[in-house]
């Protein structure tokens, strides 16, 4: 017998996702806190440069802060899975916000000691609350329907991308009126206020206790495919950003066009993410994940043959159309691969993989640019996404007999 009409929307949509009880409030407050991640890096960079007068020091502070945020994300997410969002996120947010205020005080005026700034930056990164992985775990708890969950993840991914675009713009407006260190105070306010509102939402629950050692081990099994593809996608994205700079400079000599070309990449990703959530996919998530990675890799490789800036922008928009779907599917597959008690940590591993790949992509692509032709650099960057798809499919074939 079919389910009653009220049990499941006839045509799941983004509006249906936001009509779920408590979804709008929970999602909105999480976005407020996550906006801090869009404002703090640029604020830290500008504030450190102003305080020390050194670009090297400002770059180093940004690197150590980013490394602490990225590589400890799974550990912080484990605290959420073990103790619940309310008990884990609030202390993290309070410590993170307090340390951002310390950074603001240190960099408000010139002359701050670099070691002190570095120590505060590392500690602030260590305490950064994993709001993104936690929100995705909340979506999974709120939405039993997998079609609605896929739409929720797509909406979440597009919104997160917009935050990382609007955050630096907000800092730009702020520093026009005051010192860059004020952006760190803004980040602290957004994080603490957003997190406090987020954890008090009725959608938040207490800790999900583990039932034993078997379930704990299940939390890290089956994450190979989404983590590998997420890392390959992050590496490809950061590599493309550097390649676009080099390509535009070689074609026109006008690097002012670079933000517009990279903007096409972001627009394509947003549209692709929304389209991915709207399509009623029937195939397995692992197959879709590999397909998106293959399409991303091939499009990036083809972009190296673009004859001009306009064509390159079109190619970037096409490549972007596969970025958000690949990452959304990676999060979904990670969610499906673990028990409910490990969902936050699973999402955090994917999140860490994207950021780690992004950090490595700029370094490797920069090394290639000085020695290889641009079209070959585009091809090799695309090959990273293709390789990740191959690893994901091969891993799936190895694990299926064991599960059976």
Tab-separated table of C-alpha atoms in Angstrom:
chain	number	residue	atom	x	y	z
A	1	UNK	CA	0.000	0.000	0.000
A	2	UNK	CA	1.346	3.428	-0.883
A	3	UNK	CA	2.136	5.987	1.745
A	4	UNK	CA	-0.404	8.736	2.452
A	5	UNK	CA	0.138	11.985	0.542
A	6	UNK	CA	1.277	13.792	3.682
A	7	UNK	CA	4.032	11.272	4.305
A	8	UNK	CA	6.077	12.293	1.310
A	9	UNK	CA	5.752	15.215	-1.101
A	10	UNK	CA	4.593	14.146	-4.557
A	11	UNK	CA	7.372	16.184	-6.124
A	12	UNK	CA	10.163	16.905	-3.616
A	13	UNK	CA	11.548	20.402	-4.046
A	14	UNK	CA	13.746	22.917	-2.291
A	15	UNK	CA	10.618	24.519	-0.867
A	16	UNK	CA	9.614	21.152	0.581
A	17	UNK	CA	12.995	20.932	2.304
A	18	UNK	CA	12.494	24.294	3.986
A	19	UNK	CA	8.928	23.412	5.011
A	20	UNK	CA	10.171	20.589	7.226
A	21	UNK	CA	9.572	21.588	10.866
A	22	UNK	CA	12.468	23.607	12.325
A	23	UNK	CA	14.501	23.366	9.096
A	24	UNK	CA	14.462	27.062	8.233
A	25	UNK	CA	15.496	28.261	11.669
A	26	UNK	CA	18.220	25.639	12.047
A	27	UNK	CA	19.627	26.221	8.560
A	28	UNK	CA	19.555	30.023	8.858
A	29	UNK	CA	21.338	30.087	12.217
A	30	UNK	CA	23.963	27.625	10.973
A	31	UNK	CA	24.605	29.889	7.989
A	32	UNK	CA	25.116	32.873	10.290
A	33	UNK	CA	27.832	30.996	12.162
A	34	UNK	CA	29.375	29.628	8.958
A	35	UNK	CA	29.619	33.134	7.516
A	36	UNK	CA	32.466	33.594	9.990
A	37	UNK	CA	34.527	31.185	7.894
A	38	UNK	CA	34.087	33.550	4.957
A	39	UNK	CA	35.189	36.642	6.888
A	40	UNK	CA	38.000	35.477	9.181
A	41	UNK	CA	40.697	34.335	6.676
A	42	UNK	CA	40.805	37.614	4.735
A	43	UNK	CA	40.542	39.635	7.955
A	44	UNK	CA	43.442	37.694	9.474
A	45	UNK	CA	45.521	38.194	6.342
A	46	UNK	CA	44.914	41.952	6.190
A	47	UNK	CA	45.187	42.528	9.937
A	48	UNK	CA	48.482	40.645	10.214
A	49	UNK	CA	49.969	42.478	7.249
A	50	UNK	CA	49.006	45.825	8.792
A	51	UNK	CA	50.342	44.858	12.217
A	52	UNK	CA	53.643	43.383	11.058
A	53	UNK	CA	54.257	45.067	7.722
A	54	UNK	CA	55.222	41.673	6.307
A	55	UNK	CA	53.415	39.791	3.565
A	56	UNK	CA	55.389	36.681	4.465
A	57	UNK	CA	54.151	36.841	8.059
A	58	UNK	CA	50.542	37.418	7.005
A	59	UNK	CA	50.691	34.461	4.610
A	60	UNK	CA	52.221	32.271	7.301
A	61	UNK	CA	49.514	33.203	9.820
A	62	UNK	CA	46.808	32.381	7.295
A	63	UNK	CA	48.471	29.033	6.555
A	64	UNK	CA	48.808	27.918	10.169
A	65	UNK	CA	45.251	29.010	10.949
A	66	UNK	CA	43.902	27.181	7.909
A	67	UNK	CA	45.889	24.023	8.661
A	68	UNK	CA	44.558	23.909	12.230
A	69	UNK	CA	40.988	24.371	10.984
A	70	UNK	CA	41.239	21.788	8.206
A	71	UNK	CA	43.214	18.907	9.637
A	72	UNK	CA	41.532	18.812	13.041
A	73	UNK	CA	37.987	18.947	11.639
A	74	UNK	CA	37.375	15.174	12.065
A	75	UNK	CA	38.584	15.304	15.671
A	76	UNK	CA	36.230	18.168	16.525
A	77	UNK	CA	33.392	16.427	14.689
A	78	UNK	CA	34.004	13.335	16.823
A	79	UNK	CA	33.243	15.453	19.881
A	80	UNK	CA	29.869	16.379	18.359
A	81	UNK	CA	29.075	12.733	17.612
A	82	UNK	CA	30.114	11.652	21.090
A	83	UNK	CA	28.644	14.410	23.277
A	84	UNK	CA	25.985	15.991	21.075
A	85	UNK	CA	25.964	19.352	19.322
A	86	UNK	CA	24.775	21.353	22.306
A	87	UNK	CA	27.507	20.138	24.633
A	88	UNK	CA	30.330	20.213	22.082
A	89	UNK	CA	29.697	23.202	19.837
A	90	UNK	CA	29.084	25.909	22.435
A	91	UNK	CA	32.448	25.507	24.236
A	92	UNK	CA	34.239	25.339	20.884
A	93	UNK	CA	32.461	28.468	19.626
A	94	UNK	CA	33.186	30.361	22.851
A	95	UNK	CA	36.882	29.444	22.743
A	96	UNK	CA	37.138	30.201	19.023
A	97	UNK	CA	35.390	33.560	19.411
A	98	UNK	CA	37.534	34.504	22.392
A	99	UNK	CA	40.733	33.713	20.511
A	100	UNK	CA	39.564	35.742	17.519
A	101	UNK	CA	39.124	38.659	19.911
A	102	UNK	CA	42.673	38.076	21.156
A	103	UNK	CA	43.891	38.146	17.557
A	104	UNK	CA	41.990	41.378	16.966
A	105	UNK	CA	43.605	42.961	20.031
A	106	UNK	CA	47.076	41.829	18.937
A	107	UNK	CA	46.706	43.140	15.389
A	108	UNK	CA	44.711	46.320	16.067
A	109	UNK	CA	47.873	48.419	15.999
A	110	UNK	CA	51.252	47.901	14.317
A	111	UNK	CA	54.071	46.274	16.223
A	112	UNK	CA	52.539	42.989	17.377
A	113	UNK	CA	55.017	40.104	17.929
A	114	UNK	CA	54.620	37.540	15.162
A	115	UNK	CA	54.981	34.495	17.489
A	116	UNK	CA	52.071	35.707	19.617
A	117	UNK	CA	49.882	36.205	16.562
A	118	UNK	CA	50.869	32.764	15.290
A	119	UNK	CA	50.081	31.065	18.588
A	120	UNK	CA	46.659	32.705	18.826
A	121	UNK	CA	45.930	31.863	15.179
A	122	UNK	CA	46.764	28.175	15.697
A	123	UNK	CA	44.640	27.942	18.849
A	124	UNK	CA	41.732	29.702	17.120
A	125	UNK	CA	41.922	27.188	14.290
A	126	UNK	CA	42.073	24.266	16.711
A	127	UNK	CA	38.797	25.392	18.346
A	128	UNK	CA	36.833	26.181	15.160
A	129	UNK	CA	33.374	24.545	15.491
A	130	UNK	CA	32.486	22.077	12.683
A	131	UNK	CA	29.186	23.777	11.799
A	132	UNK	CA	29.078	22.525	8.214
A	133	UNK	CA	29.402	18.794	9.030
A	134	UNK	CA	27.012	19.209	11.960
A	135	UNK	CA	24.381	20.879	9.793
A	136	UNK	CA	24.618	18.089	7.233
A	137	UNK	CA	24.156	15.535	10.030
A	138	UNK	CA	21.079	17.483	11.158
A	139	UNK	CA	19.695	17.390	7.601
A	140	UNK	CA	20.139	13.626	7.630
A	141	UNK	CA	18.266	13.353	10.933
A	142	UNK	CA	15.431	15.658	9.804
A	143	UNK	CA	14.853	14.081	6.383
A	144	UNK	CA	14.268	10.359	6.094
A	145	UNK	CA	13.383	10.727	2.399
A	146	UNK	CA	16.616	10.403	0.382
A	147	UNK	CA	15.321	12.626	-2.442
A	148	UNK	CA	14.624	15.421	0.010
A	149	UNK	CA	17.979	14.846	1.675
A	150	UNK	CA	19.771	15.177	-1.657
A	151	UNK	CA	17.993	18.458	-2.284
A	152	UNK	CA	18.891	19.635	1.223
A	153	UNK	CA	22.561	18.821	0.667
A	154	UNK	CA	22.511	20.622	-2.688
A	155	UNK	CA	20.904	23.682	-1.097
A	156	UNK	CA	23.425	23.553	1.727
A	157	UNK	CA	26.361	23.337	-0.689
A	158	UNK	CA	25.180	26.257	-2.826
A	159	UNK	CA	24.538	28.393	0.264
A	160	UNK	CA	27.989	27.587	1.635
A	161	UNK	CA	29.610	28.621	-1.635
A	162	UNK	CA	27.739	31.921	-1.546
A	163	UNK	CA	29.001	32.503	1.994
A	164	UNK	CA	32.597	32.220	0.849
A	165	UNK	CA	31.874	34.790	-1.841
A	166	UNK	CA	29.911	37.231	0.339
A	167	UNK	CA	32.249	36.960	3.353
A	168	UNK	CA	35.261	38.662	1.710
A	169	UNK	CA	32.936	41.268	0.204
A	170	UNK	CA	31.635	42.029	3.701
A	171	UNK	CA	35.203	42.402	4.964
A	172	UNK	CA	35.937	44.756	2.077
A	173	UNK	CA	33.075	47.009	3.127
A	174	UNK	CA	34.170	46.867	6.770
A	175	UNK	CA	37.825	47.761	6.201
A	176	UNK	CA	36.746	50.794	4.192
A	177	UNK	CA	35.487	52.238	7.508
A	178	UNK	CA	37.821	50.808	10.140
A	179	UNK	CA	40.938	48.680	10.680
A	180	UNK	CA	41.117	45.098	9.306
A	181	UNK	CA	41.225	43.652	12.825
A	182	UNK	CA	37.556	44.632	13.163
A	183	UNK	CA	36.825	41.822	10.711
A	184	UNK	CA	38.116	39.356	13.315
A	185	UNK	CA	35.663	40.780	15.859
A	186	UNK	CA	32.889	40.419	13.295
A	187	UNK	CA	33.905	36.803	12.754
A	188	UNK	CA	33.790	36.167	16.497
A	189	UNK	CA	30.328	37.729	16.767
A	190	UNK	CA	28.975	35.718	13.852
A	191	UNK	CA	30.421	32.445	15.143
A	192	UNK	CA	29.330	32.765	18.764
A	193	UNK	CA	25.905	34.228	17.987
A	194	UNK	CA	25.163	31.853	15.136
A	195	UNK	CA	26.304	28.781	17.051
A	196	UNK	CA	24.302	29.717	20.144
A	197	UNK	CA	21.154	30.123	18.065
A	198	UNK	CA	21.927	26.958	16.110
A	199	UNK	CA	22.312	24.630	19.093
A	200	UNK	CA	19.128	25.932	20.754
A	201	UNK	CA	16.999	25.001	17.743
A	202	UNK	CA	14.374	22.331	18.520
A	203	UNK	CA	15.894	20.239	15.721
A	204	UNK	CA	19.053	19.700	17.751
A	205	UNK	CA	19.217	16.573	19.866
A	206	UNK	CA	21.475	15.298	22.569
A	207	UNK	CA	24.388	12.931	22.028
A	208	UNK	CA	23.853	9.759	20.020
A	209	UNK	CA	25.605	7.189	22.193
A	210	UNK	CA	27.622	4.500	20.460
A	211	UNK	CA	26.370	0.974	20.939
A	212	UNK	CA	29.762	-0.691	20.907
A	213	UNK	CA	33.100	-1.144	19.218
A	214	UNK	CA	31.575	-2.463	15.963
A	215	UNK	CA	29.641	0.725	15.374
A	216	UNK	CA	32.665	2.832	16.180
A	217	UNK	CA	34.692	1.027	13.504
A	218	UNK	CA	31.843	1.479	11.064
A	219	UNK	CA	32.341	5.212	11.306
A	220	UNK	CA	35.526	5.108	9.228
A	221	UNK	CA	34.722	2.237	6.889
A	222	UNK	CA	33.343	2.955	3.432
A	223	UNK	CA	34.535	6.561	3.278
A	224	UNK	CA	37.299	5.944	0.745
A	225	UNK	CA	35.328	6.908	-2.370
A	226	UNK	CA	33.821	10.186	-1.114
A	227	UNK	CA	37.062	11.273	0.566
A	228	UNK	CA	39.216	10.524	-2.503
A	229	UNK	CA	36.857	12.278	-4.918
A	230	UNK	CA	36.494	15.243	-2.575
A	231	UNK	CA	40.278	15.570	-2.357
A	232	UNK	CA	40.626	15.290	-6.137
A	233	UNK	CA	37.919	17.892	-6.637
A	234	UNK	CA	39.531	20.305	-4.191
A	235	UNK	CA	42.919	19.854	-5.825
A	236	UNK	CA	41.426	20.475	-9.281
A	237	UNK	CA	39.582	23.621	-8.151
A	238	UNK	CA	42.630	25.300	-6.642
A	239	UNK	CA	44.777	24.264	-9.605
A	240	UNK	CA	42.289	25.761	-12.039
A	241	UNK	CA	42.290	29.089	-10.189
A	242	UNK	CA	46.045	29.429	-10.704
A	243	UNK	CA	45.834	28.196	-14.294
A	244	UNK	CA	43.139	30.742	-15.116
A	245	UNK	CA	45.399	33.503	-13.834
A	246	UNK	CA	48.222	32.286	-16.060
A	247	UNK	CA	45.969	31.737	-19.096
A	248	UNK	CA	44.282	35.139	-18.913
A	249	UNK	CA	47.647	36.821	-18.477
A	250	UNK	CA	49.010	35.018	-21.513
A	251	UNK	CA	45.954	35.708	-23.693
A	252	UNK	CA	45.180	39.329	-22.893
A	253	UNK	CA	47.689	40.576	-20.360
A	254	UNK	CA	44.752	42.019	-18.385
A	255	UNK	CA	44.570	40.154	-15.080
A	256	UNK	CA	41.588	42.301	-14.068
A	257	UNK	CA	39.535	39.794	-16.074
A	258	UNK	CA	40.535	36.899	-13.813
A	259	UNK	CA	37.802	37.481	-11.170
A	260	UNK	CA	35.163	37.421	-13.924
A	261	UNK	CA	36.426	34.114	-15.292
A	262	UNK	CA	36.571	32.583	-11.821
A	263	UNK	CA	33.145	34.066	-11.147
A	264	UNK	CA	31.869	31.984	-14.066
A	265	UNK	CA	33.268	28.920	-12.281
A	266	UNK	CA	31.316	29.823	-9.122
A	267	UNK	CA	28.116	30.571	-11.050
A	268	UNK	CA	28.392	27.263	-12.865
A	269	UNK	CA	28.894	25.444	-9.570
A	270	UNK	CA	25.842	27.099	-8.000
A	271	UNK	CA	23.634	26.297	-10.993
A	272	UNK	CA	24.987	22.765	-11.183
A	273	UNK	CA	24.305	22.227	-7.508
A	274	UNK	CA	20.712	23.398	-7.822
A	275	UNK	CA	20.171	21.261	-10.927
A	276	UNK	CA	21.661	18.219	-9.220
A	277	UNK	CA	19.201	18.570	-6.362
A	278	UNK	CA	16.260	18.957	-8.739
A	279	UNK	CA	16.997	15.897	-10.900
A	280	UNK	CA	15.438	12.610	-9.791
A	281	UNK	CA	18.548	10.430	-9.972
A	282	UNK	CA	18.034	6.662	-10.020
A	283	UNK	CA	21.580	5.280	-10.192
A	284	UNK	CA	23.798	4.448	-7.207
A	285	UNK	CA	25.457	7.385	-5.497
A	286	UNK	CA	28.941	5.913	-6.037
A	287	UNK	CA	28.388	5.756	-9.801
A	288	UNK	CA	27.097	9.330	-9.901
A	289	UNK	CA	30.053	10.472	-7.839
A	290	UNK	CA	32.529	8.939	-10.276
A	291	UNK	CA	30.585	10.326	-13.235
A	292	UNK	CA	30.688	13.875	-11.898
A	293	UNK	CA	34.432	13.568	-11.239
A	294	UNK	CA	35.045	12.285	-14.781
A	295	UNK	CA	32.996	15.109	-16.287
A	296	UNK	CA	34.858	17.679	-14.168
A	297	UNK	CA	38.246	16.302	-15.197
A	298	UNK	CA	37.431	16.197	-18.902
A	299	UNK	CA	36.000	19.727	-18.879
A	300	UNK	CA	39.058	21.140	-17.133
A	301	UNK	CA	41.341	19.384	-19.608
A	302	UNK	CA	39.340	20.799	-22.515
A	303	UNK	CA	39.493	24.309	-21.012
A	304	UNK	CA	43.222	24.348	-21.717
A	305	UNK	CA	42.391	24.522	-25.428
A	306	UNK	CA	40.220	27.663	-25.079
A	307	UNK	CA	41.303	30.189	-27.749
A	308	UNK	CA	40.372	33.301	-25.759
A	309	UNK	CA	39.178	34.703	-22.439
A	310	UNK	CA	35.471	34.508	-23.312
A	311	UNK	CA	35.760	30.872	-24.334
A	312	UNK	CA	37.750	30.164	-21.185
A	313	UNK	CA	34.957	31.717	-19.069
A	314	UNK	CA	32.395	29.485	-20.781
A	315	UNK	CA	34.603	26.455	-20.168
A	316	UNK	CA	34.930	27.418	-16.500
A	317	UNK	CA	31.161	27.700	-16.155
A	318	UNK	CA	30.832	24.219	-17.654
A	319	UNK	CA	33.483	22.838	-15.300
A	320	UNK	CA	31.834	24.509	-12.332
A	321	UNK	CA	28.564	22.746	-13.145
A	322	UNK	CA	30.123	19.493	-11.915
A	323	UNK	CA	31.841	20.805	-8.763
A	324	UNK	CA	28.852	21.205	-6.438
A	325	UNK	CA	27.197	17.949	-7.645
A	326	UNK	CA	30.440	16.033	-7.011
A	327	UNK	CA	30.837	17.425	-3.499
A	328	UNK	CA	27.145	17.044	-2.645
A	329	UNK	CA	27.203	13.415	-3.766
A	330	UNK	CA	30.400	12.827	-1.776
A	331	UNK	CA	28.666	14.056	1.384
A	332	UNK	CA	25.609	11.911	0.641
A	333	UNK	CA	27.685	8.797	0.060
A	334	UNK	CA	29.625	9.422	3.256
A	335	UNK	CA	26.329	9.802	5.121
A	336	UNK	CA	25.062	6.505	3.704
A	337	UNK	CA	28.275	4.666	4.577
A	338	UNK	CA	28.221	5.172	8.340
A	339	UNK	CA	25.815	4.685	11.236
A	340	UNK	CA	23.889	7.670	12.563
A	341	UNK	CA	26.307	8.051	15.477
A	342	UNK	CA	29.180	8.873	13.106
A	343	UNK	CA	27.519	11.132	10.544
A	344	UNK	CA	29.132	14.354	11.700
A	345	UNK	CA	32.596	12.799	11.638
A	346	UNK	CA	31.993	11.259	8.207
A	347	UNK	CA	31.021	14.625	6.761
A	348	UNK	CA	34.045	16.180	8.442
A	349	UNK	CA	36.382	13.747	6.670
A	350	UNK	CA	34.939	14.789	3.308
A	351	UNK	CA	35.179	18.442	4.299
A	352	UNK	CA	38.804	17.993	5.345
A	353	UNK	CA	39.602	16.208	2.079
A	354	UNK	CA	38.238	19.089	-0.017
A	355	UNK	CA	40.263	21.671	1.877
A	356	UNK	CA	43.421	19.566	2.004
A	357	UNK	CA	43.194	18.944	-1.739
A	358	UNK	CA	42.652	22.635	-2.306
A	359	UNK	CA	45.770	23.472	-0.298
A	360	UNK	CA	47.878	20.964	-2.229
A	361	UNK	CA	46.509	21.966	-5.620
A	362	UNK	CA	47.990	25.439	-5.612
A	363	UNK	CA	51.436	24.120	-4.681
A	364	UNK	CA	51.566	21.362	-7.284
A	365	UNK	CA	50.106	23.480	-10.074
A	366	UNK	CA	52.467	26.320	-9.304
A	367	UNK	CA	55.394	23.917	-9.634
A	368	UNK	CA	54.113	22.632	-12.988
A	369	UNK	CA	53.488	26.084	-14.467
A	370	UNK	CA	57.152	26.950	-14.666
A	371	UNK	CA	58.072	23.841	-16.624
A	372	UNK	CA	55.135	22.699	-18.782
A	373	UNK	CA	52.881	24.315	-21.428
A	374	UNK	CA	49.543	25.650	-20.155
A	375	UNK	CA	47.336	23.160	-22.085
A	376	UNK	CA	49.301	20.280	-20.562
A	377	UNK	CA	48.938	21.821	-17.086
A	378	UNK	CA	45.152	21.985	-17.599
A	379	UNK	CA	45.181	18.351	-18.736
A	380	UNK	CA	47.169	17.191	-15.718
A	381	UNK	CA	44.907	19.123	-13.364
A	382	UNK	CA	41.860	17.494	-14.941
A	383	UNK	CA	43.597	14.137	-14.633
A	384	UNK	CA	43.513	14.427	-10.830
A	385	UNK	CA	39.709	14.403	-10.915
A	386	UNK	CA	39.744	11.500	-13.393
A	387	UNK	CA	42.123	9.548	-11.172
A	388	UNK	CA	39.913	10.106	-8.135
A	389	UNK	CA	36.943	8.707	-10.073
A	390	UNK	CA	38.934	5.609	-10.962
A	391	UNK	CA	39.965	5.070	-7.351
A	392	UNK	CA	36.363	5.475	-6.194
A	393	UNK	CA	35.058	2.887	-8.659
A	394	UNK	CA	37.888	0.449	-7.952
A	395	UNK	CA	37.312	0.779	-4.226
A	396	UNK	CA	33.615	0.081	-4.725
A	397	UNK	CA	34.329	-3.147	-6.595
A	398	UNK	CA	36.670	-4.312	-3.847
A	399	UNK	CA	34.271	-3.649	-0.981
A	400	UNK	CA	31.030	-4.954	-2.459
A	401	UNK	CA	31.925	-8.710	-2.177
A	402	UNK	CA	33.028	-8.205	1.425
A	403	UNK	CA	29.738	-6.511	2.319
A	404	UNK	CA	27.768	-9.283	0.612
